[in-house]
Coordinates of C-alpha atoms and ligand atoms in Angstrom, one line a residue:
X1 CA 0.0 0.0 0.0
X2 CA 1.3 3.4 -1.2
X3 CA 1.9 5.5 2.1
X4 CA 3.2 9.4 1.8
X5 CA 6.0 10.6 4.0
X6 CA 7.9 13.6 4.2
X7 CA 11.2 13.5 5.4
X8 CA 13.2 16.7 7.5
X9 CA 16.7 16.9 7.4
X10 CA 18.6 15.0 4.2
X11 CA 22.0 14.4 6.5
X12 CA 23.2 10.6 5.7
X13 CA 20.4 9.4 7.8
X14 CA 17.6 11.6 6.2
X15 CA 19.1 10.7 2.8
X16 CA 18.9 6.9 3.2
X17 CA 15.7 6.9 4.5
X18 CA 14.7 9.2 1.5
X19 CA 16.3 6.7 -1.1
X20 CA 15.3 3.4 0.5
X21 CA 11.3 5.0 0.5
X22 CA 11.8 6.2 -3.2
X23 CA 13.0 3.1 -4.6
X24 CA 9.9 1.2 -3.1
X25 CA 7.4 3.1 -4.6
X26 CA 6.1 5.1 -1.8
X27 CA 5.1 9.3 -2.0
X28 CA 8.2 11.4 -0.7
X29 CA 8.5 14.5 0.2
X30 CA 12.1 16.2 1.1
X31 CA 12.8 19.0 2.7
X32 CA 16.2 20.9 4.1
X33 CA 17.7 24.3 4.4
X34 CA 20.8 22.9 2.4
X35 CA 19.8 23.8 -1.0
X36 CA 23.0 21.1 -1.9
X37 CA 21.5 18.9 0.0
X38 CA 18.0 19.4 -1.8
X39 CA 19.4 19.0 -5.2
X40 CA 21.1 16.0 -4.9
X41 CA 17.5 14.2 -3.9
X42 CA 15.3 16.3 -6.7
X43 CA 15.9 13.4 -8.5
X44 CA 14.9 10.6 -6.1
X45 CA 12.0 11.9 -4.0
X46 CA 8.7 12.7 -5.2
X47 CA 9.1 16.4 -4.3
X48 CA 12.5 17.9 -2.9
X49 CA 11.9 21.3 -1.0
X50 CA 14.5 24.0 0.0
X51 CA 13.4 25.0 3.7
X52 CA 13.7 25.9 7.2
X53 CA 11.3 23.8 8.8
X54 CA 11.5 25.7 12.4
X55 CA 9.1 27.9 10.8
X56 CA 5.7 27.3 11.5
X57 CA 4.2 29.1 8.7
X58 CA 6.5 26.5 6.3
X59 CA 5.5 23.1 7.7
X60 CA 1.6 24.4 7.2
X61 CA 2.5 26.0 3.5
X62 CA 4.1 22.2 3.0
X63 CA 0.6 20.4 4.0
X64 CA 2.6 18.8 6.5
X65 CA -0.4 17.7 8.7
X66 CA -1.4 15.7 5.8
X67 CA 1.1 13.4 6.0
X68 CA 1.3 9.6 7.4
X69 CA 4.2 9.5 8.6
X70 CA 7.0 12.4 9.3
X71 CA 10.5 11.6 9.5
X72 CA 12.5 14.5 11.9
X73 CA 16.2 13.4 10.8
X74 CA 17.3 17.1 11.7
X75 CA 21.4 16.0 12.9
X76 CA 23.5 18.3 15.0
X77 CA 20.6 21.2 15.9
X78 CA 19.3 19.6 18.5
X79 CA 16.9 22.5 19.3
X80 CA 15.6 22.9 15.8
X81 CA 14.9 18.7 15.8
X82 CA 12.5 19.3 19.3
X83 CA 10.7 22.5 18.1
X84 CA 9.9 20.7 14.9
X85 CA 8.9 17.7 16.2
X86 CA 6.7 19.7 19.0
X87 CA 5.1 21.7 16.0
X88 CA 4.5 18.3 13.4
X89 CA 3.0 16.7 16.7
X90 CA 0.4 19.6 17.1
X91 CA -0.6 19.5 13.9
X92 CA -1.6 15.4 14.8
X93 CA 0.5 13.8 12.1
X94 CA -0.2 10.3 13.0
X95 CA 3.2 8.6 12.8
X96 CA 6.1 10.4 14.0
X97 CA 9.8 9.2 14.0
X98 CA 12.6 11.4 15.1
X99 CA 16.6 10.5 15.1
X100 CA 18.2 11.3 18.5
X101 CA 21.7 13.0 18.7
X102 CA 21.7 11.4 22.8
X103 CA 19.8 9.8 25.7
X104 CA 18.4 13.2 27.1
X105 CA 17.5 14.5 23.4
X106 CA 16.2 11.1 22.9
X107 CA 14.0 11.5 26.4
X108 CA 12.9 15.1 25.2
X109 CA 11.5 13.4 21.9
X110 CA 9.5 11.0 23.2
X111 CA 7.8 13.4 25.9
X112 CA 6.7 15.5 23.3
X113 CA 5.1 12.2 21.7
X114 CA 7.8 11.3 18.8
X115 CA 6.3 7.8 18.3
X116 CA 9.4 6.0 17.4
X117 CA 13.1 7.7 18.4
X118 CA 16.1 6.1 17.2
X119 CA 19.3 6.7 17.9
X120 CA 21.4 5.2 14.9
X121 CA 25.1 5.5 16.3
X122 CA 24.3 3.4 20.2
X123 CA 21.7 1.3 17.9
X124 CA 23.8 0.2 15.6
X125 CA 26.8 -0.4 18.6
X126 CA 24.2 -2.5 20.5
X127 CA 23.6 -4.8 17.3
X128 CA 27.3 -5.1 16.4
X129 CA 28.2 -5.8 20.1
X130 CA 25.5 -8.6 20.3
X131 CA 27.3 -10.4 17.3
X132 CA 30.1 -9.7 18.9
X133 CA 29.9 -11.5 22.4
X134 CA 27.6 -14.2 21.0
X135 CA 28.2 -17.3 18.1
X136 CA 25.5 -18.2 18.2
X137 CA 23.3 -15.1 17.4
X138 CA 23.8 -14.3 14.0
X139 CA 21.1 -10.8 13.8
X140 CA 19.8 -8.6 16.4
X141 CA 17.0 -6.2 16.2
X142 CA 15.9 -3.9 19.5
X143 CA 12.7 -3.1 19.1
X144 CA 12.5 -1.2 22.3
X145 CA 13.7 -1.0 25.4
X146 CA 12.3 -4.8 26.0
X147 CA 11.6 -6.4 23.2
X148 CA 14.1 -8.1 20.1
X149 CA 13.9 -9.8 17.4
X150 CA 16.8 -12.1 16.9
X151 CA 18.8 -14.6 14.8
X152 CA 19.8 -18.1 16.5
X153 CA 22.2 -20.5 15.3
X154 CA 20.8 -24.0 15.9
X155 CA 24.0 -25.4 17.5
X156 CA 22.9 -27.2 20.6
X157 CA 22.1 -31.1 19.6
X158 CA 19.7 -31.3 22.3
X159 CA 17.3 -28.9 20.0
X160 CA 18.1 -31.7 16.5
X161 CA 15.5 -32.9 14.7
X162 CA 12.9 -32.0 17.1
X163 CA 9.6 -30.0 16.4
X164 CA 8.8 -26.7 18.3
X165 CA 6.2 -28.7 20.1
X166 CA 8.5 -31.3 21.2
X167 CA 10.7 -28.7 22.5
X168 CA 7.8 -27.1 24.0
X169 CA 9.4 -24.0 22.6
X170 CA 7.7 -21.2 23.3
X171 CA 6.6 -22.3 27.1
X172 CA 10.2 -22.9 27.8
X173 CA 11.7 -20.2 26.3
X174 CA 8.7 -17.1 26.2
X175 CA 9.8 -16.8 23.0
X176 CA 7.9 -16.8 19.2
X177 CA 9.6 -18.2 16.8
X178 CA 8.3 -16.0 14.0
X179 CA 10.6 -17.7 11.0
X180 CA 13.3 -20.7 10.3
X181 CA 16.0 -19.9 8.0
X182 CA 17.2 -23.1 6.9
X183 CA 20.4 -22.6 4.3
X184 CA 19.0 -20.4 1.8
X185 CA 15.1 -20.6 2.7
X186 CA 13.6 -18.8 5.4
X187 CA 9.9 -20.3 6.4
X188 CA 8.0 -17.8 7.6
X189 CA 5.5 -18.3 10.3
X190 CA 6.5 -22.3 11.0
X191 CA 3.7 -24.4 12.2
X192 CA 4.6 -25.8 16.4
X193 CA 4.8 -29.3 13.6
X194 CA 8.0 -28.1 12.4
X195 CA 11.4 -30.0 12.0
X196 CA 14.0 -28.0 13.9
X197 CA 17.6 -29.0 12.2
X198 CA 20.9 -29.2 13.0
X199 CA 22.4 -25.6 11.2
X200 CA 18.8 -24.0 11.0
X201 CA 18.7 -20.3 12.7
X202 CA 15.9 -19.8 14.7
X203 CA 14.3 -16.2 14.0
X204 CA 12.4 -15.4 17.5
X205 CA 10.8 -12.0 18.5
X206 CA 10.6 -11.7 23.0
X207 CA 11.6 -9.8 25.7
X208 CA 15.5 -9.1 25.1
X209 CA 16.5 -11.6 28.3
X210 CA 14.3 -14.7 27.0
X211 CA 16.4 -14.1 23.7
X212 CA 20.1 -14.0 25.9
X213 CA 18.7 -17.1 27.8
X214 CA 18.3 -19.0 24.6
X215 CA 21.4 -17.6 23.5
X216 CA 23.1 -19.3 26.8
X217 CA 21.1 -22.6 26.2
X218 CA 22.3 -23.1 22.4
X219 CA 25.9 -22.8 24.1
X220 CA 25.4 -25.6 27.0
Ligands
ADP301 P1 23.3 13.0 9.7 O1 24.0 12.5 10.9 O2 22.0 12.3 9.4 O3 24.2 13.1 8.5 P2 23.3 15.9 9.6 O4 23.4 16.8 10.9 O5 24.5 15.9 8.8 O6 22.8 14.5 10.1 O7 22.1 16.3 8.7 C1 21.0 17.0 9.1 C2 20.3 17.7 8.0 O8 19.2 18.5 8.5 C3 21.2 18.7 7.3 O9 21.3 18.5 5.9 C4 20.6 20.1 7.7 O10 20.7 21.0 6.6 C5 19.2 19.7 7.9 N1 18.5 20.7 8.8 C6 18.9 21.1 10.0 N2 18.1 22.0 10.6 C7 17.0 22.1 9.7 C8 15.9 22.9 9.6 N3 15.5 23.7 10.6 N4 15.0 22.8 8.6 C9 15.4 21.9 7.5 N5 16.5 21.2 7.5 C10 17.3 21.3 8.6

């Protein structure tokens, strides 16, 4: 389904988002004060707008309210990244995401009801580090401060050739496994009937110390 979004600030972060959007089809509209940054995405998104979005009178003249989603990827201005987000929020945009510089900018965000902040830099570091320390997890996905999805590696033989409801899987683990990636397939949604095999990686979604206690159990 074809969603419109317009995106503030066209910094690396901004700009990905803008191309990744683009290239699937969806409405995009881009918008910076950088008129070098504007040109280089009049070409990708659907319109590309030199502005200062701090003004008020701007974010109404863009029809920003009418948007589904609004994308506050404003980088080192930390100020300018809170007022706007403050002013797309009163205008009841219904999906907000803004990118944090730090913890406290990230805290001012969501008071003023951002509905997603991410932080790319510590995001990114807490993803890498979980490869890092683990073998056995192979992706990692925060979804908030709770919740994961991960990747398991299938290397305990205790879990071979047994089904998710001979392991009893999601009692003992409060865990769901929401895929099976089994060489190059991935089956999506696998019934509790499903063959668990040695080198498969388990794709689970749970609260983030469920998925480490798994982790710890695929290295007994
Ligand atoms: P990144 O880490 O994503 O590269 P940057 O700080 O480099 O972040 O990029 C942020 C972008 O946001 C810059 O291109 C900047 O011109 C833009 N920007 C900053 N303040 C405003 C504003 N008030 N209105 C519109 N664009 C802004």
């Amino acid at each position: 389904m074809k969603q419109n979004f317009a995106i503030i600030g066209l910094g690396r972060f901004g700009g990905s988002i803008c191309r990744t959007l683009a290239a699937a089809g969806q409405e995009v509209l881009a918008v910076d004060m950088n008129e070098d940054q504007v040109n280089e995405y009049m070409n990708v998104a659907t319109h590309a707008v030199v502005a200062n979005a701090q003004d008020e009178g701007v974010l109404r003249s863009l029809g920003i309210r009418n948007f589904d989603t609004v994308i506050i990827a404003i980088g080192e201005d930390i100020q300018a990244s809170i007022l706007v987000t403050l002013m797309v929020k009163e205008m009841g945009v219904p999906r907000i995401l803004a990118k944090a510089q730090n913890e406290n900018h990230a805290r001012v965000l969501e008071k003023i009801g951002a509905d997603r902040v991410v932080h790319p830099e510590r995001d990114m570091g807490v993803r890498i580090a979980h490869h890092l320390i683990s073998k056995n997890i192979m992706d990692y996905l925060e979804l908030s401060d709770q919740y994961s999805i991960a990747e398991v590696n299938v290397t305990n033989p205790k879990f071979f050739n047994q089904s998710l409801l001979d392991l009893n899987f999601r009692q003992r683990f409060s865990l769901n496994v929401i895929g099976i990636r089994r060489k190059s397939d991935l089956i999506v949604s696998p019934l509790a009937t499903e063959i668990v095999k040695e080198n498969d990686s388990l794709l689970v979604i749970g609260e983030t110390n469920d998925v480490e206690a798994l982790d710890d159990q695929m290295s007994k």
